[in-house]
Coordinates of C-alpha atoms and ligand atoms in Angstrom, one line a residue:
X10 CA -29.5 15.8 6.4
X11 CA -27.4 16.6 3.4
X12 CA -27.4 20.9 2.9
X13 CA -26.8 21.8 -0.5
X14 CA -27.4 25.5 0.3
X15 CA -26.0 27.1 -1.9
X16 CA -24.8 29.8 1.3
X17 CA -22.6 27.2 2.6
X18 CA -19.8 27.5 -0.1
X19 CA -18.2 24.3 -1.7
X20 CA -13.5 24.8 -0.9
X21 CA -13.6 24.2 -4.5
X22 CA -15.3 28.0 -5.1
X23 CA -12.4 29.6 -3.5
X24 CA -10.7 32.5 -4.9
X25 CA -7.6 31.0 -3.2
X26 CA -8.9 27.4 -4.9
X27 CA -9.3 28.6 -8.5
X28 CA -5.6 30.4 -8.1
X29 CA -3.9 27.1 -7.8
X30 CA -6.1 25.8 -10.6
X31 CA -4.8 27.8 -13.0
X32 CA -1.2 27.8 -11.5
X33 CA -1.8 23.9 -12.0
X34 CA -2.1 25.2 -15.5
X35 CA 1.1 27.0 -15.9
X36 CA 3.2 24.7 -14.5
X37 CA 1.8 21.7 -16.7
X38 CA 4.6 21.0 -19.0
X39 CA 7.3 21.7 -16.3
X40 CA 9.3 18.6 -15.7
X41 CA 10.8 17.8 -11.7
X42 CA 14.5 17.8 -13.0
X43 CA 14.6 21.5 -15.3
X44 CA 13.6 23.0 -11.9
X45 CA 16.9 21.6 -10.5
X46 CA 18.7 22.6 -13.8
X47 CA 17.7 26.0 -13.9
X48 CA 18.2 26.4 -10.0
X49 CA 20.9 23.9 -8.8
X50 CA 20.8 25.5 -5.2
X51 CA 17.0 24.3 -5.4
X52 CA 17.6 21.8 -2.4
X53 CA 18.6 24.6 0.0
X54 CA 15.2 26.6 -0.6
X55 CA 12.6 23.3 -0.7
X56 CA 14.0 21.6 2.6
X57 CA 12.9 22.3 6.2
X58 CA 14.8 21.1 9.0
X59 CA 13.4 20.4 12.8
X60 CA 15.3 19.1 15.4
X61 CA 16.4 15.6 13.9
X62 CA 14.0 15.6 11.0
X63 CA 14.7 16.5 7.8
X64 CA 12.2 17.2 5.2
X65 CA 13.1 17.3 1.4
X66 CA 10.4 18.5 -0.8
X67 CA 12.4 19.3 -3.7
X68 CA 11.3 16.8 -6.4
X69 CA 8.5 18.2 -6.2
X70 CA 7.2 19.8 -9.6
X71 CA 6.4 23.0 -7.7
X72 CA 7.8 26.6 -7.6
X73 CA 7.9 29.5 -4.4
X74 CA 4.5 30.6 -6.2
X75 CA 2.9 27.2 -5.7
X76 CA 3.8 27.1 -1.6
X77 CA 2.4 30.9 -1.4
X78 CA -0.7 29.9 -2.8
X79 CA -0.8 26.3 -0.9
X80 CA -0.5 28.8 2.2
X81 CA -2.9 31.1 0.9
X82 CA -5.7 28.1 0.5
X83 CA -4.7 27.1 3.9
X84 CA -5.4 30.6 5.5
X85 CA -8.7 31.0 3.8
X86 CA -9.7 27.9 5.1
X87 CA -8.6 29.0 8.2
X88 CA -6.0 26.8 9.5
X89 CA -4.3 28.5 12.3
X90 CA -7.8 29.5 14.0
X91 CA -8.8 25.7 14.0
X92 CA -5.7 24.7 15.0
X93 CA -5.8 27.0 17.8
X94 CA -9.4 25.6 18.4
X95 CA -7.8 22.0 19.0
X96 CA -5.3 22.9 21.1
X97 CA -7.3 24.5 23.3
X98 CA -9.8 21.7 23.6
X99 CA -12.7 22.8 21.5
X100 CA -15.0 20.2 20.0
X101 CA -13.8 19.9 16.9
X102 CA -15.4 16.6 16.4
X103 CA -18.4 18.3 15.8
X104 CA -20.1 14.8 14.7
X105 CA -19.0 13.3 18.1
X106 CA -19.0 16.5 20.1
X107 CA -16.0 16.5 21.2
X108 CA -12.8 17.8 21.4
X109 CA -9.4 16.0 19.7
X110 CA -6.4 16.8 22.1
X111 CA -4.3 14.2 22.0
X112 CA -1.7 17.0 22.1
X113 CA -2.7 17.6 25.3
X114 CA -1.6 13.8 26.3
X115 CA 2.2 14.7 25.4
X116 CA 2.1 18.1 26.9
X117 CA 4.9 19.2 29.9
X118 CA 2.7 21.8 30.9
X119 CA 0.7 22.0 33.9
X120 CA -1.8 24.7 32.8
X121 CA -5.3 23.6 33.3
X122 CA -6.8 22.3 29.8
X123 CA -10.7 23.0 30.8
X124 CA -12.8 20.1 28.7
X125 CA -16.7 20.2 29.8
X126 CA -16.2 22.4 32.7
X127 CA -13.4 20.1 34.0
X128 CA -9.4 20.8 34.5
X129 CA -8.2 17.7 32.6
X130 CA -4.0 18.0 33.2
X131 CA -4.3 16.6 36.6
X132 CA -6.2 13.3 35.3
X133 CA -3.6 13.0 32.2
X134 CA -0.5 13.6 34.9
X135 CA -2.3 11.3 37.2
X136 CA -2.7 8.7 35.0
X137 CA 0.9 9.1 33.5
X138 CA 2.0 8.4 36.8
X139 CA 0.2 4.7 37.5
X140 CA 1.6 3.9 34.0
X141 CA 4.8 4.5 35.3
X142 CA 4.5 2.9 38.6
X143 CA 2.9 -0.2 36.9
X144 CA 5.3 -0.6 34.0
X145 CA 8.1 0.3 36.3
X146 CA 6.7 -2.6 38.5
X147 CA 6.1 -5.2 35.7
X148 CA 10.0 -4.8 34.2
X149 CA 11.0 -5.3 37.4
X150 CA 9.3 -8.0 39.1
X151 CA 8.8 -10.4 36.2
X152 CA 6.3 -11.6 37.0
X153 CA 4.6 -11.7 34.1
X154 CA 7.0 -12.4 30.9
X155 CA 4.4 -12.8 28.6
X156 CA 2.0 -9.5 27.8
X157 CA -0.6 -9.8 25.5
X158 CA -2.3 -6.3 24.2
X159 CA -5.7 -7.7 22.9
X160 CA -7.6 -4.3 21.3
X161 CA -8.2 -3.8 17.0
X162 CA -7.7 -0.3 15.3
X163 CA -6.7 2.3 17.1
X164 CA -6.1 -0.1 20.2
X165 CA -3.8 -2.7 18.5
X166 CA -2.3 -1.0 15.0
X167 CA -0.9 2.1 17.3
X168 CA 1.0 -0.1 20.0
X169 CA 2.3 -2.5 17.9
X170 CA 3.8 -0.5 15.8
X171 CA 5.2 1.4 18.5
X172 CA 6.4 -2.0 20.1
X173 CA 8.0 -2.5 16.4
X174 CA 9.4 0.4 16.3
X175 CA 11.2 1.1 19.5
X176 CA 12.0 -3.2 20.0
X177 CA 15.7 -1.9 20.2
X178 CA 15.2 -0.8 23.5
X179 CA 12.7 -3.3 24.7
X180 CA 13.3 -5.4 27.8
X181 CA 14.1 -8.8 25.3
X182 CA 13.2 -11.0 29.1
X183 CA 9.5 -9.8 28.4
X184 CA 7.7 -11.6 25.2
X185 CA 4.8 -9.1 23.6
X186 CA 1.9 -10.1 21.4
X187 CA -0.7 -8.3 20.0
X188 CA -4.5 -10.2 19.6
X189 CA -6.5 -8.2 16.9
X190 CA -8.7 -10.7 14.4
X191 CA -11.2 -12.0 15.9
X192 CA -10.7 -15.1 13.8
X193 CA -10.0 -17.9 16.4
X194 CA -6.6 -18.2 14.2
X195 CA -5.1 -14.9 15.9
X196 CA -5.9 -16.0 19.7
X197 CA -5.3 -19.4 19.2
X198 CA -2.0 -19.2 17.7
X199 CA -0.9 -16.6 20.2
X200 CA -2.2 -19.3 23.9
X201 CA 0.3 -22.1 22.4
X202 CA 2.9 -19.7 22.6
X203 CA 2.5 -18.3 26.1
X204 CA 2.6 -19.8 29.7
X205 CA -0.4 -19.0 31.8
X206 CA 1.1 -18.6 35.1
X207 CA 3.0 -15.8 34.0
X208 CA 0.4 -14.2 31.5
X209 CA -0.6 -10.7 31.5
X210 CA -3.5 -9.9 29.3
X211 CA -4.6 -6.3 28.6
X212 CA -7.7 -5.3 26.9
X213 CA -7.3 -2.3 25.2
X214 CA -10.1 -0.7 24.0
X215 CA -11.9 2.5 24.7
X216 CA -15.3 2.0 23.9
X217 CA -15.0 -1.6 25.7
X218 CA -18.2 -2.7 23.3
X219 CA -15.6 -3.1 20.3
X220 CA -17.1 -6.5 19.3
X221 CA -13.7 -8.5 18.1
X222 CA -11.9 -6.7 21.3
X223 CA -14.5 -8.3 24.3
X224 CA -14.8 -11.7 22.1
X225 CA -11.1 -12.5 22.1
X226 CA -10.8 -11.2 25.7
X227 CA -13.8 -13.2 27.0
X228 CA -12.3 -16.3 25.1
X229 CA -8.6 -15.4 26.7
X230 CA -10.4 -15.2 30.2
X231 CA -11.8 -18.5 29.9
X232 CA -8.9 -20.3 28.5
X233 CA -6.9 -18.8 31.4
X234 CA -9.2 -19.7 33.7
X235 CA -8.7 -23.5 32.8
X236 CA -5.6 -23.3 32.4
X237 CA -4.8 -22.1 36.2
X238 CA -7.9 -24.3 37.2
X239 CA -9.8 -21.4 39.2
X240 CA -12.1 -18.8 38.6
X241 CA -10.6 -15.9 40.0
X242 CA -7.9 -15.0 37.6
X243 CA -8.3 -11.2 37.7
X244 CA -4.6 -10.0 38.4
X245 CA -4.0 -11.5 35.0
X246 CA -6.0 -9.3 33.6
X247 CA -5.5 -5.2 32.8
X248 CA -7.6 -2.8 30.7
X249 CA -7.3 0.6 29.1
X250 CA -10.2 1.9 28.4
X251 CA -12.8 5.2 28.3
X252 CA -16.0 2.6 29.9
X253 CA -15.0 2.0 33.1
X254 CA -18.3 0.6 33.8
X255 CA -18.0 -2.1 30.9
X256 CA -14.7 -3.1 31.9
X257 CA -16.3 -3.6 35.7
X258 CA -18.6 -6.0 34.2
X259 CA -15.9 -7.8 32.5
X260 CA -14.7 -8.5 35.9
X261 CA -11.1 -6.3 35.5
X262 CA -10.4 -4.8 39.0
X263 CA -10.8 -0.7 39.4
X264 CA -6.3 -0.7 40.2
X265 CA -6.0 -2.0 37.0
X266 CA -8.0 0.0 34.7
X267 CA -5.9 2.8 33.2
X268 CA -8.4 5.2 31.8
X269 CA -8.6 7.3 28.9
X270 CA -11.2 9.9 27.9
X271 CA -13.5 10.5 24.7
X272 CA -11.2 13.6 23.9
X273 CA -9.0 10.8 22.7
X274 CA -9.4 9.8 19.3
X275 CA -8.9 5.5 18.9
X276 CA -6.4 6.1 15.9
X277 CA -4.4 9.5 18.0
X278 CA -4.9 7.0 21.3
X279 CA -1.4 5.5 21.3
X280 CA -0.1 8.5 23.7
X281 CA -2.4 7.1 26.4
X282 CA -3.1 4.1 28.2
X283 CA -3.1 2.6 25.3
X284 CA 0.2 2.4 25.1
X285 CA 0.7 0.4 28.3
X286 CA 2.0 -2.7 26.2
X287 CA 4.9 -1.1 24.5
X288 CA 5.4 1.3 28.0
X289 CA 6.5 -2.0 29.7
X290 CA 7.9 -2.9 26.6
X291 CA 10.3 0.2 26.3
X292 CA 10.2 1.2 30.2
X293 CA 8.6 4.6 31.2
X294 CA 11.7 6.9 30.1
X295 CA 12.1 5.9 26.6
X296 CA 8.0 6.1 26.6
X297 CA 8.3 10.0 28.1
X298 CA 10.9 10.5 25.5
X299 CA 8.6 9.7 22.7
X300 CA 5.5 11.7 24.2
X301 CA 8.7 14.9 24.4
X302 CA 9.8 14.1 20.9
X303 CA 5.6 14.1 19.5
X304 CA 5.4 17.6 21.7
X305 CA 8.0 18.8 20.0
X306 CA 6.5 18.5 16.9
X307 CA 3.5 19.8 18.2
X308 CA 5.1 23.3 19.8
X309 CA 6.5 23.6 15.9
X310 CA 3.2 23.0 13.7
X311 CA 2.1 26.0 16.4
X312 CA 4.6 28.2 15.4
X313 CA 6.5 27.7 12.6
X314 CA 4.7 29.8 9.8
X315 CA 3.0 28.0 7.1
X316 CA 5.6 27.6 4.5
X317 CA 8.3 26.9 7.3
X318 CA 6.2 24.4 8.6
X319 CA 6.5 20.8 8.4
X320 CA 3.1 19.1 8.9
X321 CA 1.6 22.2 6.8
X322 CA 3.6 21.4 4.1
X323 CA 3.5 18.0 4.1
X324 CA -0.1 18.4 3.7
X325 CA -0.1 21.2 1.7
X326 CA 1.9 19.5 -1.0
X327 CA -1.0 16.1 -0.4
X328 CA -3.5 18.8 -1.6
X329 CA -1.9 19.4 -4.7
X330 CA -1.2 16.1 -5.4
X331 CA -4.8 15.3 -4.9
X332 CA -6.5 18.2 -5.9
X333 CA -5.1 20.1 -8.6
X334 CA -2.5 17.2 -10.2
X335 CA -6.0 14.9 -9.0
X336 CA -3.9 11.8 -8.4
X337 CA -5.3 9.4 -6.6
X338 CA -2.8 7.8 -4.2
X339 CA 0.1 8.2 -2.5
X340 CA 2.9 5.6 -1.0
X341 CA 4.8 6.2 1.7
X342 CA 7.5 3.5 2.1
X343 CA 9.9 3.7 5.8
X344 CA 13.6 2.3 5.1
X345 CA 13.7 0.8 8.0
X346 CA 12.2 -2.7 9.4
X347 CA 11.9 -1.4 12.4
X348 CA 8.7 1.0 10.9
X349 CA 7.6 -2.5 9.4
X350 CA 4.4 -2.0 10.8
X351 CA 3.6 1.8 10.4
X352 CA 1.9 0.8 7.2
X353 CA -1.1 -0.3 8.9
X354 CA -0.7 2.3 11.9
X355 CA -0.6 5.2 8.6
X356 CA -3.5 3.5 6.7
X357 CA -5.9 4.4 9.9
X358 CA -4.6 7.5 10.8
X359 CA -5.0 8.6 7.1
X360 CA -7.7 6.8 5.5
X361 CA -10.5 6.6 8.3
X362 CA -9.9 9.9 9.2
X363 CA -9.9 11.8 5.5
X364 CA -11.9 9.3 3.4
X365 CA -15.0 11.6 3.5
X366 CA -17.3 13.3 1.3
X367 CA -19.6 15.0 3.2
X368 CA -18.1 18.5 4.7
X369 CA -18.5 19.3 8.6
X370 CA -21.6 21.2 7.6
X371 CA -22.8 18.4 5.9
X372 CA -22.5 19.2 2.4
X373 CA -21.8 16.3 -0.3
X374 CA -18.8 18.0 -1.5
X375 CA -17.5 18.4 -4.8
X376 CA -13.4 17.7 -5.0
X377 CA -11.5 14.8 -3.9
X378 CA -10.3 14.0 -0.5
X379 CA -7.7 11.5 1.5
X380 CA -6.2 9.4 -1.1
X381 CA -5.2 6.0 -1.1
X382 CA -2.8 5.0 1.3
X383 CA -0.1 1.9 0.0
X384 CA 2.7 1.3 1.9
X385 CA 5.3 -1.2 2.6
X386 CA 9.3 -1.1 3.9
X387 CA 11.5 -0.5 1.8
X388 CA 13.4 -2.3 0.2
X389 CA 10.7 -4.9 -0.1
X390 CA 8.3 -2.3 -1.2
X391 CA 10.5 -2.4 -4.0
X392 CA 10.1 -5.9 -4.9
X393 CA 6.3 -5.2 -4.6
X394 CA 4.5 -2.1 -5.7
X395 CA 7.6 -0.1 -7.0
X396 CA 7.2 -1.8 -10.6
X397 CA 3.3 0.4 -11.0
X398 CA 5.5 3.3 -9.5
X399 CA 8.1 4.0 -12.2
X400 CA 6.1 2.7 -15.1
X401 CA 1.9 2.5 -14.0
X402 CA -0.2 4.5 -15.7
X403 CA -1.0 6.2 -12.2
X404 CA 1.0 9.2 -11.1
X405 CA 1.8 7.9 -7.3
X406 CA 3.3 10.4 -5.3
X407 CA 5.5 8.8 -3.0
X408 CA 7.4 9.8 0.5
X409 CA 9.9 7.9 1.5
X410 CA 11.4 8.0 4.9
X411 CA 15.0 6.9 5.8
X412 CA 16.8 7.0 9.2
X413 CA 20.8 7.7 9.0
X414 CA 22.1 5.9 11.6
X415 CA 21.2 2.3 11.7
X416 CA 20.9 0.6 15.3
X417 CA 23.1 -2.3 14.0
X418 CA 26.6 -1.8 12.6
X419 CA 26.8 -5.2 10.3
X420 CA 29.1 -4.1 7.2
X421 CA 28.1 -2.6 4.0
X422 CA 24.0 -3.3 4.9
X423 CA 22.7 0.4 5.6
X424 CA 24.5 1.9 2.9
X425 CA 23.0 -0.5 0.3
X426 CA 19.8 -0.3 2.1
X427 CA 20.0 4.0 1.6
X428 CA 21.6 3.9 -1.8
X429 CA 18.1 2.1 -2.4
X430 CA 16.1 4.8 -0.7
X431 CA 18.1 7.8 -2.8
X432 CA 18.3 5.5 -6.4
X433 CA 14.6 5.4 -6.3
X434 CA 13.9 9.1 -5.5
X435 CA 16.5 10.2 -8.1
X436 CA 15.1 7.1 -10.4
X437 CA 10.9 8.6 -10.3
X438 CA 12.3 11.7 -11.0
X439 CA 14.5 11.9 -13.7
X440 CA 13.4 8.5 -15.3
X441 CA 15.0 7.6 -18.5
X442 CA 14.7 7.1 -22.1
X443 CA 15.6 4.5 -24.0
X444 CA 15.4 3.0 -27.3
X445 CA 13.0 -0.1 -26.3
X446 CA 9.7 1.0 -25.4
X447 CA 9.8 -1.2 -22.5
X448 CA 13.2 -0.1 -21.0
X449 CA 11.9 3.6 -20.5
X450 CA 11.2 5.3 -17.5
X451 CA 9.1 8.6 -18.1
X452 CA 10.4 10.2 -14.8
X453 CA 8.6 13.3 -13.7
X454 CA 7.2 12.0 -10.5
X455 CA 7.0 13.6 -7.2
X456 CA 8.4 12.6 -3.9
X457 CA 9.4 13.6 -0.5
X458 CA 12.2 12.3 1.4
X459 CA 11.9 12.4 5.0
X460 CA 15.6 11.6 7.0
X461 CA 15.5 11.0 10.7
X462 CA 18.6 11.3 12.3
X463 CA 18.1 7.8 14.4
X464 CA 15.4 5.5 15.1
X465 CA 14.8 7.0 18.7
X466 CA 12.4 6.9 20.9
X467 CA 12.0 10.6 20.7
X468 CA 13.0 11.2 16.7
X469 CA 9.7 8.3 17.0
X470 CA 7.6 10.7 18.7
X471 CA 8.2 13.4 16.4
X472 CA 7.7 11.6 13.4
X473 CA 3.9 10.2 14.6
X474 CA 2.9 13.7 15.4
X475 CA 4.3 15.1 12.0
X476 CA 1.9 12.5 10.2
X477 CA -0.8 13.0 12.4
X478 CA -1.0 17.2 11.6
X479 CA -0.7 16.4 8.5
X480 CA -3.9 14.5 8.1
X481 CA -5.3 17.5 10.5
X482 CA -4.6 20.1 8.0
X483 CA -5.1 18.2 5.2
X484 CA -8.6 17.7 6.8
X485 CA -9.4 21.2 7.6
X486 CA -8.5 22.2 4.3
X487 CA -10.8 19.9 2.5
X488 CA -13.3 21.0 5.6
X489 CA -14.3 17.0 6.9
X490 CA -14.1 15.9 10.1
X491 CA -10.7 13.8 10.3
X492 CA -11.8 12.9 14.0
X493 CA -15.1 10.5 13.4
X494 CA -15.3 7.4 11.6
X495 CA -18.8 6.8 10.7
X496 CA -18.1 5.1 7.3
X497 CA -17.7 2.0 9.6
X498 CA -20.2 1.7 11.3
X499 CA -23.0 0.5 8.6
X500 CA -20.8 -3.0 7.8
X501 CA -20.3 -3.4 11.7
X502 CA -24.5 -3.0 11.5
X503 CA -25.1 -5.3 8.8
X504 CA -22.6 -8.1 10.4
X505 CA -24.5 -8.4 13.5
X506 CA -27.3 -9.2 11.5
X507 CA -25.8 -11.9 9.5
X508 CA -23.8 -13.4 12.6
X509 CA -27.8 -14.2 13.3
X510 CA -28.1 -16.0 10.0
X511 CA -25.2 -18.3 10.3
X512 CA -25.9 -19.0 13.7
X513 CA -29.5 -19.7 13.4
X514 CA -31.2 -22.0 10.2
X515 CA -33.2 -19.1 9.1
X516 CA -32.3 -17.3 6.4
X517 CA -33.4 -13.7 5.5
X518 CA -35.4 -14.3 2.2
X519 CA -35.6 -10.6 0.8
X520 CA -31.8 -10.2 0.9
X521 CA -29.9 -10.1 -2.9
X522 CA -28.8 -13.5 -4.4
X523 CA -25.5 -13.2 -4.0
X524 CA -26.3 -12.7 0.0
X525 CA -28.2 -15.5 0.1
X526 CA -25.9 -17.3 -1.9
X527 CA -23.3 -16.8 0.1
X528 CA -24.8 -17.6 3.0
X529 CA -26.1 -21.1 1.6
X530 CA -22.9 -22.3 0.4
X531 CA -21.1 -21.5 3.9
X532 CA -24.0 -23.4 5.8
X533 CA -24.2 -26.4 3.4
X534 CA -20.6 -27.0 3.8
Ligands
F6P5 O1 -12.5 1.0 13.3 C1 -13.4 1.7 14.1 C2 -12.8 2.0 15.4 O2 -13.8 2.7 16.1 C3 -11.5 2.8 15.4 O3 -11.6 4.1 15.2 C4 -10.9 2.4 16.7 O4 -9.5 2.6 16.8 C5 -11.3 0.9 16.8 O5 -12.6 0.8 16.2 C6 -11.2 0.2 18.1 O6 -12.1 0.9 19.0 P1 -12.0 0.6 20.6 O7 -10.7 1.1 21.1 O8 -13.2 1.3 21.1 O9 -12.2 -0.9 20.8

């Protein structure tokens, strides 16, 4: 049920809300580049630094006063106590009932985390282990050289992106491929290019009812099953997965389940089992360096203060964006091919979990949440979207994140690709005039840079966690629940219906034209 109580205050009806309104005000005609002019040293006061992350926030079009009352909002809304709320394993999904501790998945201590009356580190060490032992095992043997992750969302976008990501220090005797659309195009396409005999298949999912997830891995169990000409093909088969009893019913034996647990969220899930795929991939070290690197980041959003802190300001400076400058979208654009796919990975992460409008105590609220998410590498991004950047009629604050050291030395490449990077920061911002209408560049738009030292597997780690408190406080502050996903559940509803419709020769008669329409050219074809 929707509350409009009026006791259950909208985050627009702050004191701390209406402040930054009216500093919105008084900073309207300030451009990016006269904050540099009248402080040169500006750079050195708008920059944090953690480990091998830096975080430039400079061309921003905000002052000191704008980050005091960013932390300000921030504290009335409570941040630090809900963060202390998820680290400790509260249920902050309070749609789902449960907690969200991912954190807990990257976490070198052994201090019991109690979740429902049960000590959960021995289960997370437990099953860290068997991952290690199995990808240890896998690299080895050989056995298998083709893995196939078959899982959607959270349980394909997270470990193929990782597998992307980290492929520089990926066993290159091993083949990986990731099954996600259940259109027949996706499995298909992936069979002709692997050999059955030495075929691994792993079904990720963690509901195991995920409809595209147990089609493509009932129609990859068949297929192998003629292929090898018997019926028993189960050590080809591996799942990670919360349903243990689902995935017994698929037929996948009880040593090869790696579990994970509903404290996991799908889109935070890549820390767990999930990642098997890319584990092999990588081998266990590099995969433990990634989970240190995420902790890292995790030990600093607890205790850096707010306007010191990375993910809090990263999000803090979202809010303004979308709040008080009320801009719409945002692009954040990786230098690096390796990040190809964190695009899609940052589009979950963000979008499901902050496209809301109904507050955790279920009001319809009144200000604008997560923004739109578009995203590409740079420098093809560039040849893309940039155009709508520097000249659109949208204001499209952009990050952009660049990584020093390249993994490959070929000459004159990475300068040209980070004199791209830098040129387009300094290009939004200052802009330029010019005697053609066309040929000017208004400047005066935001961005962050974000520089990782190198692309490694921990630097990785850390940058996955900064993103995902980012979205946390960002989520807290515009008080949704960033940890459910409801909004997609009615089309998932309405599908199963239809998937009737096309199967059968009835057709629903009190559905709109355009339905039925639909539905009548498809079948007549
Ligand atoms: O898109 C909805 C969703 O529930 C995601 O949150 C999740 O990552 C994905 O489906 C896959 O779910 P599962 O891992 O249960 O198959």
């Amino acid at each position: 049920m929707l509350n409009d109580m009026p006791d259950k205050p909208q985050r627009s009806e702050l004191p701390e809300w209406k402040a930054l309104e009216a500093h919105k005000k008084q900073l309207e005609n300030t451009e990016i580049k006269d904050l540099f002019a009248s402080a040169p040293d500006r750079f050195d006061n708008f920059h944090l630094k953690h480990e091998n992350l830096l975080f430039d926030y400079s061309k921003q079009g905000i002052n000191a006063d704008t980050i005091a009352k960013l932390s300000d909002l921030a504290k009335a809304c409570d941040l630090e106590g809900e963060r202390e709320k998820m680290f400790c394993g509260e249920k902050i999904n309070v749609t789902e009932g449960r907690a969200a501790l991912h954190t807990a998945l990257r976490s070198p201590d052994n201090d019991p985390l109690i979740v429902d009356g049960e000590n959960i580190t021995p289960k997370i060490k437990e099953t860290l282990e068997r991952i290690k032992g199995f990808s240890t095992k896998i690299r080895a043997e050989k056995k298998f050289t083709h893995i196939v992750n078959i899982g959607v969302g959270g349980s394909d976008l997270g470990p193929y992106m990782a597998y992307e990501a980290l492929k520089h220090y990926s066993d290159r005797d091993i083949n990986f491929y990731f099954v996600s659309n259940i259109d027949a195009s996706h499995l298909m396409e992936t069979l002709r290019l692997v050999d059955p005999e030495k075929t691994l298949f792993i079904v990720t999912s963690k509901t195991f009812t995920t409809k595209e997830t147990i089609a493509n891995a009932r129609s990859a169990k068949k297929w192998m099953q003629e292929q090898l000409g018997k019926k028993d093909i189960s050590e080809h088969f591996i799942a990670a997965s919360a349903n243990i009893e689902e995935v017994n019913k698929f037929g996948i034996k009880q040593e090869n389940i790696f579990p994970l647990w509903d404290w996991v969220g799908g889109r935070f899930s890549i820390w767990s089992s999930v990642g098997i795929s890319f584990c092999i991939a990588i081998g266990f070290d590099n995969f433990n360096e990634m989970l240190k690197g995420a902790h890292s980041m995790d030990k600093h959003f607890c205790e850096a203060p707010l306007d010191q802190n990375m993910p809090a300001m990263l999000a803090m400076i979202g809010v303004w964006h979308r709040n008080f400058l009320k801009l719409p979208a945002i692009s954040v654009t990786p230098y690096n091919q390796y990040l190809s796919h964190f695009c899609e990975y940052l589009q979950q992460l963000d979008m499901e979990s902050n496209g809301k409008g109904i507050s955790r105590d279920n009001i319809s609220i009144n200000y604008d949440t997560g923004p739109i998410l578009i995203s590409d590498t740079g420098t093809n991004a560039q040849h893309a979207y940039f155009q709508t950047l520097h000249q659109g009629t949208t204001i499209i604050p952009c990050d952009f994140i660049m990584v020093a050291k390249s993994n490959h030395q070929i000459e004159g490449h990475h300068d040209i690709l980070l004199a791209n990077a830098i040129a387009q920061t300094k290009a939004l911002m200052d802009g330029e005039a010019s005697e053609d209408p066309q040929k000017s560049f208004t400047g005066n738009r935001p961005s962050n840079t974000i520089i990782i030292d190198e692309l490694t597997p921990y630097n990785f780690g850390m940058l996955l966690a900064l993103y995902e408190h980012k979205i946390f406080v960002q989520g807290i502050i515009w008080n949704i629940n960033s940890f459910d996903q409801c909004g997609v559940e009615l089309g998932k509803t309405l599908a199963n219906k239809i998937v009737d419709f096309l199967k059968k020769d009835i057709i629903e008669t009190d559905t709109d034209s355009s339905t039925l329409g639909i539905l009548k050219h498809i079948k007549d074809l």
